[in-house]
Amino acid sequence: MAPGRARLVALATLLALCQLVTALQLWSPVLVPSPAAVWNALLETFGTHDGVRGYQGHTLIEHLDISADVTFRECPALGAVLQTREAPPVGGDTLWADMAAAYDNLPEEVKERIEGAWAVHDFIPGFSRFYPPERLASHQGQFPPVEHPVVRRHPVTGRRTIFVNASSTIRIVGFAQEESARLLRLLFQQAHAPEFQVRYSWRAGDVAFWDNRATRHYAVHDYAPHRRIAERVAIAGDRPH
């Protein structure tokens, strides 16, 4: 079979697999199709030659975030499926953090303070690193800020998970600005503990399926001058509670 034909079959299979689970969801409100991809609005293709990319003059540590997908939506993604098409010879790993374990290991006084609290999620902070303000402003009407519980109960396991992230969560409702910022910093940092993480090294053709309701993830950009190309499908979720 010709390489192009094999790739088309693989793309169709990836989409069909996800559609067996539930409806699919557009990941980015400002997504630009890749000219090298067989374009489908529900399937995103990522590729770069840069080891550290998209930070527009900011230091990497300033925006380091183990993030969750599209929590700025009223119904964030249930999960995602990602397949690598091309992997670097070294580096380019992905980290996932278990946010139920992160919650379980919070100090009791912090758990009590955030019990029943809600936080505001906004798509602007996360995408402002990659797109100019005028482009983001055109999507604000479609994606206004939304509120989600700070601690989400997983609909299948029943476990409590921390449901805030530095890419989208801007404040805790009803808290003074200083306390809100202090608590959010602490909750963001919980995902950085190695004890709550798993790290995966990709090979071309590998497929990962993760639960966006229970995990956070981070792609390590340490593979310059090589590149990593991957395709990801986001699976539509429900309203957190």
PDB file of C-alpha atoms in Angstrom:
ATOM      1  CA  MET A   1       0.000   0.000   0.000  1.00  0.00           C
ATOM      2  CA  ALA A   2       1.338   3.487  -0.845  1.00  0.00           C
ATOM      3  CA  PRO A   3       2.411   5.601   2.131  1.00  0.00           C
ATOM      4  CA  GLY A   4      -0.175   8.307   1.409  1.00  0.00           C
ATOM      5  CA  ARG A   5      -2.992   5.777   1.238  1.00  0.00           C
ATOM      6  CA  ALA A   6      -1.834   4.096   4.447  1.00  0.00           C
ATOM      7  CA  ARG A   7      -1.847   7.440   6.218  1.00  0.00           C
ATOM      8  CA  LEU A   8      -5.389   8.240   5.098  1.00  0.00           C
ATOM      9  CA  VAL A   9      -6.607   4.916   6.452  1.00  0.00           C
ATOM     10  CA  ALA A  10      -4.861   5.584   9.752  1.00  0.00           C
ATOM     11  CA  LEU A  11      -6.495   9.012  10.108  1.00  0.00           C
ATOM     12  CA  ALA A  12      -9.923   7.584   9.411  1.00  0.00           C
ATOM     13  CA  THR A  13      -9.322   4.798  11.923  1.00  0.00           C
ATOM     14  CA  LEU A  14      -8.287   7.253  14.628  1.00  0.00           C
ATOM     15  CA  LEU A  15     -11.430   9.330  14.167  1.00  0.00           C
ATOM     16  CA  ALA A  16     -13.664   6.246  14.003  1.00  0.00           C
ATOM     17  CA  LEU A  17     -12.162   4.854  17.217  1.00  0.00           C
ATOM     18  CA  CYS A  18     -12.964   8.047  19.103  1.00  0.00           C
ATOM     19  CA  GLN A  19     -16.461   8.299  17.668  1.00  0.00           C
ATOM     20  CA  LEU A  20     -17.204   4.861  19.148  1.00  0.00           C
ATOM     21  CA  VAL A  21     -16.762   6.458  22.585  1.00  0.00           C
ATOM     22  CA  THR A  22     -18.757   9.672  22.174  1.00  0.00           C
ATOM     23  CA  ALA A  23     -18.971  12.862  20.155  1.00  0.00           C
ATOM     24  CA  LEU A  24     -15.785  14.659  19.153  1.00  0.00           C
ATOM     25  CA  GLN A  25     -14.840  18.227  19.998  1.00  0.00           C
ATOM     26  CA  LEU A  26     -12.795  20.937  18.314  1.00  0.00           C
ATOM     27  CA  TRP A  27      -9.786  21.428  20.565  1.00  0.00           C
ATOM     28  CA  SER A  28      -8.729  24.988  19.751  1.00  0.00           C
ATOM     29  CA  PRO A  29     -11.010  27.951  18.992  1.00  0.00           C
ATOM     30  CA  VAL A  30      -8.237  29.559  16.928  1.00  0.00           C
ATOM     31  CA  LEU A  31      -6.814  26.470  15.250  1.00  0.00           C
ATOM     32  CA  VAL A  32      -4.978  26.861  11.940  1.00  0.00           C
ATOM     33  CA  PRO A  33      -4.940  23.850   9.574  1.00  0.00           C
ATOM     34  CA  SER A  34      -1.534  22.387   8.835  1.00  0.00           C
ATOM     35  CA  PRO A  35      -0.858  22.396   5.059  1.00  0.00           C
ATOM     36  CA  ALA A  36       0.985  19.081   5.466  1.00  0.00           C
ATOM     37  CA  ALA A  37      -2.042  17.390   7.019  1.00  0.00           C
ATOM     38  CA  VAL A  38      -5.106  15.745   5.590  1.00  0.00           C
ATOM     39  CA  TRP A  39      -7.237  18.368   7.305  1.00  0.00           C
ATOM     40  CA  ASN A  40     -10.231  17.560   9.443  1.00  0.00           C
ATOM     41  CA  ALA A  41     -11.490  20.200  11.883  1.00  0.00           C
ATOM     42  CA  LEU A  42     -11.815  17.549  14.589  1.00  0.00           C
ATOM     43  CA  LEU A  43      -8.266  16.275  14.206  1.00  0.00           C
ATOM     44  CA  GLU A  44      -5.308  18.499  15.053  1.00  0.00           C
ATOM     45  CA  THR A  45      -1.808  17.979  13.681  1.00  0.00           C
ATOM     46  CA  PHE A  46       1.163  19.304  15.643  1.00  0.00           C
ATOM     47  CA  GLY A  47       4.702  19.509  14.316  1.00  0.00           C
ATOM     48  CA  THR A  48       7.750  21.574  15.119  1.00  0.00           C
ATOM     49  CA  HIS A  49      11.465  21.749  14.479  1.00  0.00           C
ATOM     50  CA  ASP A  50      11.992  23.794  17.634  1.00  0.00           C
ATOM     51  CA  GLY A  51      12.950  22.267  20.947  1.00  0.00           C
ATOM     52  CA  VAL A  52      11.180  25.037  22.854  1.00  0.00           C
ATOM     53  CA  ARG A  53       8.418  26.745  20.919  1.00  0.00           C
ATOM     54  CA  GLY A  54       5.627  29.254  21.130  1.00  0.00           C
ATOM     55  CA  TYR A  55       6.698  31.207  24.190  1.00  0.00           C
ATOM     56  CA  GLN A  56       7.236  34.533  22.362  1.00  0.00           C
ATOM     57  CA  GLY A  57      10.064  35.884  24.461  1.00  0.00           C
ATOM     58  CA  HIS A  58       8.893  34.498  27.814  1.00  0.00           C
ATOM     59  CA  THR A  59      11.046  32.085  29.757  1.00  0.00           C
ATOM     60  CA  LEU A  60       9.884  28.496  29.741  1.00  0.00           C
ATOM     61  CA  ILE A  61       9.537  28.302  33.528  1.00  0.00           C
ATOM     62  CA  GLU A  62       7.305  31.398  33.555  1.00  0.00           C
ATOM     63  CA  HIS A  63       4.584  29.540  31.669  1.00  0.00           C
ATOM     64  CA  LEU A  64       5.350  25.969  32.676  1.00  0.00           C
ATOM     65  CA  ASP A  65       1.958  24.344  33.155  1.00  0.00           C
ATOM     66  CA  ILE A  66       0.812  20.773  33.360  1.00  0.00           C
ATOM     67  CA  SER A  67      -2.475  21.579  31.702  1.00  0.00           C
ATOM     68  CA  ALA A  68      -5.924  20.221  30.974  1.00  0.00           C
ATOM     69  CA  ASP A  69      -7.636  20.550  27.610  1.00  0.00           C
ATOM     70  CA  VAL A  70     -10.251  23.226  26.938  1.00  0.00           C
ATOM     71  CA  THR A  71     -11.444  23.800  30.504  1.00  0.00           C
ATOM     72  CA  PHE A  72     -12.528  27.227  29.218  1.00  0.00           C
ATOM     73  CA  ARG A  73     -15.509  25.432  27.645  1.00  0.00           C
ATOM     74  CA  GLU A  74     -18.764  24.912  29.510  1.00  0.00           C
ATOM     75  CA  CYS A  75     -18.315  21.197  28.827  1.00  0.00           C
ATOM     76  CA  PRO A  76     -14.560  20.482  28.704  1.00  0.00           C
ATOM     77  CA  ALA A  77     -13.167  17.518  26.808  1.00  0.00           C
ATOM     78  CA  LEU A  78     -13.711  14.089  28.372  1.00  0.00           C
ATOM     79  CA  GLY A  79     -10.346  12.995  27.069  1.00  0.00           C
ATOM     80  CA  ALA A  80      -8.106  12.794  24.048  1.00  0.00           C
ATOM     81  CA  VAL A  81      -6.413  10.296  21.769  1.00  0.00           C
ATOM     82  CA  LEU A  82      -2.982  11.175  20.376  1.00  0.00           C
ATOM     83  CA  GLN A  83      -0.895   9.296  17.842  1.00  0.00           C
ATOM     84  CA  THR A  84       2.705  10.177  16.974  1.00  0.00           C
ATOM     85  CA  ARG A  85       3.577  10.216  13.281  1.00  0.00           C
ATOM     86  CA  GLU A  86       7.200  11.181  13.784  1.00  0.00           C
ATOM     87  CA  ALA A  87       9.207  11.040  17.011  1.00  0.00           C
ATOM     88  CA  PRO A  88      12.613  12.559  17.799  1.00  0.00           C
ATOM     89  CA  PRO A  89      15.482  10.148  18.509  1.00  0.00           C
ATOM     90  CA  VAL A  90      15.634  11.470  22.070  1.00  0.00           C
ATOM     91  CA  GLY A  91      13.371  13.693  24.153  1.00  0.00           C
ATOM     92  CA  GLY A  92       9.820  14.830  23.402  1.00  0.00           C
ATOM     93  CA  ASP A  93       8.264  12.865  26.276  1.00  0.00           C
ATOM     94  CA  THR A  94       4.804  13.591  27.679  1.00  0.00           C
ATOM     95  CA  LEU A  95       4.060  13.796  31.408  1.00  0.00           C
ATOM     96  CA  TRP A  96       0.649  13.037  32.898  1.00  0.00           C
ATOM     97  CA  ALA A  97      -0.281  13.945  36.470  1.00  0.00           C
ATOM     98  CA  ASP A  98      -2.909  12.075  38.505  1.00  0.00           C
ATOM     99  CA  MET A  99      -5.070  14.872  39.911  1.00  0.00           C
ATOM    100  CA  ALA A 100      -6.962  12.549  42.253  1.00  0.00           C
ATOM    101  CA  ALA A 101      -3.682  11.637  43.950  1.00  0.00           C
ATOM    102  CA  ALA A 102      -2.769  15.323  43.925  1.00  0.00           C
ATOM    103  CA  TYR A 103      -6.016  16.126  45.745  1.00  0.00           C
ATOM    104  CA  ASP A 104      -5.661  13.253  48.230  1.00  0.00           C
ATOM    105  CA  ASN A 105      -2.274  14.612  49.307  1.00  0.00           C
ATOM    106  CA  LEU A 106      -3.384  18.192  49.942  1.00  0.00           C
ATOM    107  CA  PRO A 107      -3.249  19.412  53.553  1.00  0.00           C
ATOM    108  CA  GLU A 108      -6.617  18.987  55.258  1.00  0.00           C
ATOM    109  CA  GLU A 109      -6.935  22.725  55.882  1.00  0.00           C
ATOM    110  CA  VAL A 110      -6.567  23.375  52.144  1.00  0.00           C
ATOM    111  CA  LYS A 111      -9.197  20.749  51.310  1.00  0.00           C
ATOM    112  CA  GLU A 112     -11.578  22.419  53.753  1.00  0.00           C
ATOM    113  CA  ARG A 113     -10.906  25.873  52.306  1.00  0.00           C
ATOM    114  CA  ILE A 114     -11.625  24.862  48.694  1.00  0.00           C
ATOM    115  CA  GLU A 115     -14.590  22.599  49.484  1.00  0.00           C
ATOM    116  CA  GLY A 116     -17.538  23.798  47.396  1.00  0.00           C
ATOM    117  CA  ALA A 117     -15.472  26.565  45.757  1.00  0.00           C
ATOM    118  CA  TRP A 118     -15.788  27.470  42.079  1.00  0.00           C
ATOM    119  CA  ALA A 119     -13.200  29.033  39.772  1.00  0.00           C
ATOM    120  CA  VAL A 120     -13.338  31.093  36.580  1.00  0.00           C
ATOM    121  CA  HIS A 121     -11.775  29.602  33.429  1.00  0.00           C
ATOM    122  CA  ASP A 122     -10.892  31.775  30.426  1.00  0.00           C
ATOM    123  CA  PHE A 123      -9.288  30.775  27.112  1.00  0.00           C
ATOM    124  CA  ILE A 124      -7.376  34.052  26.707  1.00  0.00           C
ATOM    125  CA  PRO A 125      -4.420  33.389  29.105  1.00  0.00           C
ATOM    126  CA  GLY A 126      -3.444  30.068  27.588  1.00  0.00           C
ATOM    127  CA  PHE A 127      -3.678  31.148  23.959  1.00  0.00           C
ATOM    128  CA  SER A 128      -2.158  34.612  24.420  1.00  0.00           C
ATOM    129  CA  ARG A 129       1.273  32.986  24.167  1.00  0.00           C
ATOM    130  CA  PHE A 130       0.586  31.886  20.611  1.00  0.00           C
ATOM    131  CA  TYR A 131      -1.827  34.367  19.016  1.00  0.00           C
ATOM    132  CA  PRO A 132      -2.131  38.179  18.826  1.00  0.00           C
ATOM    133  CA  PRO A 133      -4.819  39.923  20.951  1.00  0.00           C
ATOM    134  CA  GLU A 134      -6.941  40.939  17.954  1.00  0.00           C
ATOM    135  CA  ARG A 135      -7.294  37.328  16.856  1.00  0.00           C
ATOM    136  CA  LEU A 136      -8.244  36.160  20.337  1.00  0.00           C
ATOM    137  CA  ALA A 137     -10.760  38.987  20.761  1.00  0.00           C
ATOM    138  CA  SER A 138     -12.738  37.731  17.778  1.00  0.00           C
ATOM    139  CA  HIS A 139     -13.471  34.486  19.660  1.00  0.00           C
ATOM    140  CA  GLN A 140     -14.419  35.933  23.067  1.00  0.00           C
ATOM    141  CA  GLY A 141     -18.118  36.004  22.228  1.00  0.00           C
ATOM    142  CA  GLN A 142     -18.047  32.319  21.334  1.00  0.00           C
ATOM    143  CA  PHE A 143     -16.034  31.358  24.421  1.00  0.00           C
ATOM    144  CA  PRO A 144     -16.894  33.674  27.338  1.00  0.00           C
ATOM    145  CA  PRO A 145     -15.382  32.866  30.770  1.00  0.00           C
ATOM    146  CA  VAL A 146     -17.059  29.927  32.544  1.00  0.00           C
ATOM    147  CA  GLU A 147     -17.103  28.658  36.125  1.00  0.00           C
ATOM    148  CA  HIS A 148     -16.205  25.114  37.200  1.00  0.00           C
ATOM    149  CA  PRO A 149     -15.771  23.552  40.643  1.00  0.00           C
ATOM    150  CA  VAL A 150     -12.229  23.784  42.010  1.00  0.00           C
ATOM    151  CA  VAL A 151     -12.568  20.148  43.059  1.00  0.00           C
ATOM    152  CA  ARG A 152     -14.354  17.960  40.561  1.00  0.00           C
ATOM    153  CA  ARG A 153     -15.881  14.575  41.408  1.00  0.00           C
ATOM    154  CA  HIS A 154     -15.063  12.062  38.681  1.00  0.00           C
ATOM    155  CA  PRO A 155     -18.364  10.768  37.206  1.00  0.00           C
ATOM    156  CA  VAL A 156     -17.091   7.174  36.935  1.00  0.00           C
ATOM    157  CA  THR A 157     -14.724   6.601  39.861  1.00  0.00           C
ATOM    158  CA  GLY A 158     -16.304   9.083  42.268  1.00  0.00           C
ATOM    159  CA  ARG A 159     -12.853  10.327  43.302  1.00  0.00           C
ATOM    160  CA  ARG A 160     -12.235  14.004  43.899  1.00  0.00           C
ATOM    161  CA  THR A 161      -9.769  15.649  41.521  1.00  0.00           C
ATOM    162  CA  ILE A 162      -8.199  19.109  41.421  1.00  0.00           C
ATOM    163  CA  PHE A 163      -9.802  20.834  38.425  1.00  0.00           C
ATOM    164  CA  VAL A 164      -7.811  24.038  37.953  1.00  0.00           C
ATOM    165  CA  ASN A 165      -4.853  24.742  35.663  1.00  0.00           C
ATOM    166  CA  ALA A 166      -2.565  27.686  34.961  1.00  0.00           C
ATOM    167  CA  SER A 167      -3.490  27.875  31.272  1.00  0.00           C
ATOM    168  CA  SER A 168      -7.156  28.685  31.881  1.00  0.00           C
ATOM    169  CA  THR A 169      -8.023  29.238  35.549  1.00  0.00           C
ATOM    170  CA  ILE A 170      -7.808  32.907  36.499  1.00  0.00           C
ATOM    171  CA  ARG A 171      -9.456  33.227  39.939  1.00  0.00           C
ATOM    172  CA  ILE A 172     -11.536  31.504  42.614  1.00  0.00           C
ATOM    173  CA  VAL A 173     -15.024  32.981  42.919  1.00  0.00           C
ATOM    174  CA  GLY A 174     -15.769  34.838  46.157  1.00  0.00           C
ATOM    175  CA  PHE A 175     -12.167  34.838  47.416  1.00  0.00           C
ATOM    176  CA  ALA A 176     -10.036  37.916  47.922  1.00  0.00           C
ATOM    177  CA  GLN A 177      -7.579  38.345  45.065  1.00  0.00           C
ATOM    178  CA  GLU A 178      -4.519  37.599  47.214  1.00  0.00           C
ATOM    179  CA  GLU A 179      -5.973  34.428  48.742  1.00  0.00           C
ATOM    180  CA  SER A 180      -7.300  33.250  45.379  1.00  0.00           C
ATOM    181  CA  ALA A 181      -3.855  33.676  43.787  1.00  0.00           C
ATOM    182  CA  ARG A 182      -2.128  31.926  46.707  1.00  0.00           C
ATOM    183  CA  LEU A 183      -4.460  28.930  46.626  1.00  0.00           C
ATOM    184  CA  LEU A 184      -4.294  28.616  42.846  1.00  0.00           C
ATOM    185  CA  ARG A 185      -0.486  28.626  42.917  1.00  0.00           C
ATOM    186  CA  LEU A 186      -0.537  25.832  45.473  1.00  0.00           C
ATOM    187  CA  LEU A 187      -3.073  23.801  43.479  1.00  0.00           C
ATOM    188  CA  PHE A 188      -1.152  24.294  40.215  1.00  0.00           C
ATOM    189  CA  GLN A 189       2.056  23.141  41.913  1.00  0.00           C
ATOM    190  CA  GLN A 190       0.457  19.895  43.123  1.00  0.00           C
ATOM    191  CA  ALA A 191       0.565  18.603  39.545  1.00  0.00           C
ATOM    192  CA  HIS A 192       4.344  19.095  39.451  1.00  0.00           C
ATOM    193  CA  ALA A 193       5.109  16.491  42.129  1.00  0.00           C
ATOM    194  CA  PRO A 194       6.897  13.526  40.457  1.00  0.00           C
ATOM    195  CA  GLU A 195       5.100  11.136  42.826  1.00  0.00           C
ATOM    196  CA  PHE A 196       1.828  11.922  41.036  1.00  0.00           C
ATOM    197  CA  GLN A 197       3.209  11.650  37.492  1.00  0.00           C
ATOM    198  CA  VAL A 198       3.868   9.134  34.767  1.00  0.00           C
ATOM    199  CA  ARG A 199       6.254   9.908  31.883  1.00  0.00           C
ATOM    200  CA  TYR A 200       5.989   8.368  28.427  1.00  0.00           C
ATOM    201  CA  SER A 201       8.674   8.261  25.703  1.00  0.00           C
ATOM    202  CA  TRP A 202       7.109   8.200  22.245  1.00  0.00           C
ATOM    203  CA  ARG A 203       7.906   6.098  19.205  1.00  0.00           C
ATOM    204  CA  ALA A 204       6.357   6.718  15.792  1.00  0.00           C
ATOM    205  CA  GLY A 205       2.937   5.058  15.663  1.00  0.00           C
ATOM    206  CA  ASP A 206       2.342   5.054  19.424  1.00  0.00           C
ATOM    207  CA  VAL A 207      -1.201   5.908  20.548  1.00  0.00           C
ATOM    208  CA  ALA A 208      -2.182   7.336  23.955  1.00  0.00           C
ATOM    209  CA  PHE A 209      -5.707   7.778  25.314  1.00  0.00           C
ATOM    210  CA  TRP A 210      -6.092   9.905  28.448  1.00  0.00           C
ATOM    211  CA  ASP A 211      -8.895  11.018  30.746  1.00  0.00           C
ATOM    212  CA  ASN A 212      -8.993  14.818  30.831  1.00  0.00           C
ATOM    213  CA  ARG A 213     -11.275  14.740  33.897  1.00  0.00           C
ATOM    214  CA  ALA A 214      -8.663  13.054  36.084  1.00  0.00           C
ATOM    215  CA  THR A 215      -5.272  14.023  34.646  1.00  0.00           C
ATOM    216  CA  ARG A 216      -3.154  16.943  33.527  1.00  0.00           C
ATOM    217  CA  HIS A 217      -0.455  16.671  30.866  1.00  0.00           C
ATOM    218  CA  TYR A 218       2.700  18.393  29.680  1.00  0.00           C
ATOM    219  CA  ALA A 219       4.726  17.895  26.487  1.00  0.00           C
ATOM    220  CA  VAL A 220       8.456  18.281  27.120  1.00  0.00           C
ATOM    221  CA  HIS A 221      10.130  20.488  24.486  1.00  0.00           C
ATOM    222  CA  ASP A 222      13.697  19.193  24.681  1.00  0.00           C
ATOM    223  CA  TYR A 223      14.311  17.710  21.249  1.00  0.00           C
ATOM    224  CA  ALA A 224      15.832  20.466  19.066  1.00  0.00           C
ATOM    225  CA  PRO A 225      16.927  20.315  16.289  1.00  0.00           C
ATOM    226  CA  HIS A 226      14.644  17.320  15.691  1.00  0.00           C
ATOM    227  CA  ARG A 227      10.878  17.399  15.389  1.00  0.00           C
ATOM    228  CA  ARG A 228       7.846  15.585  16.716  1.00  0.00           C
ATOM    229  CA  ILE A 229       4.649  15.295  14.691  1.00  0.00           C
ATOM    230  CA  ALA A 230       1.468  14.041  16.313  1.00  0.00           C
ATOM    231  CA  GLU A 231      -2.266  14.017  15.635  1.00  0.00           C
ATOM    232  CA  ARG A 232      -4.801  14.413  18.393  1.00  0.00           C
ATOM    233  CA  VAL A 233      -8.551  13.996  18.632  1.00  0.00           C
ATOM    234  CA  ALA A 234     -10.470  15.607  21.508  1.00  0.00           C
ATOM    235  CA  ILE A 235     -13.520  13.744  22.868  1.00  0.00           C
ATOM    236  CA  ALA A 236     -16.502  15.830  23.991  1.00  0.00           C
ATOM    237  CA  GLY A 237     -17.290  15.769  27.715  1.00  0.00           C
ATOM    238  CA  ASP A 238     -19.969  16.907  30.129  1.00  0.00           C
ATOM    239  CA  ARG A 239     -20.406  19.761  32.609  1.00  0.00           C
ATOM    240  CA  PRO A 240     -18.112  19.300  35.662  1.00  0.00           C
ATOM    241  CA  HIS A 241     -19.777  18.995  39.064  1.00  0.00           C
TER     242      HIS A 241
END
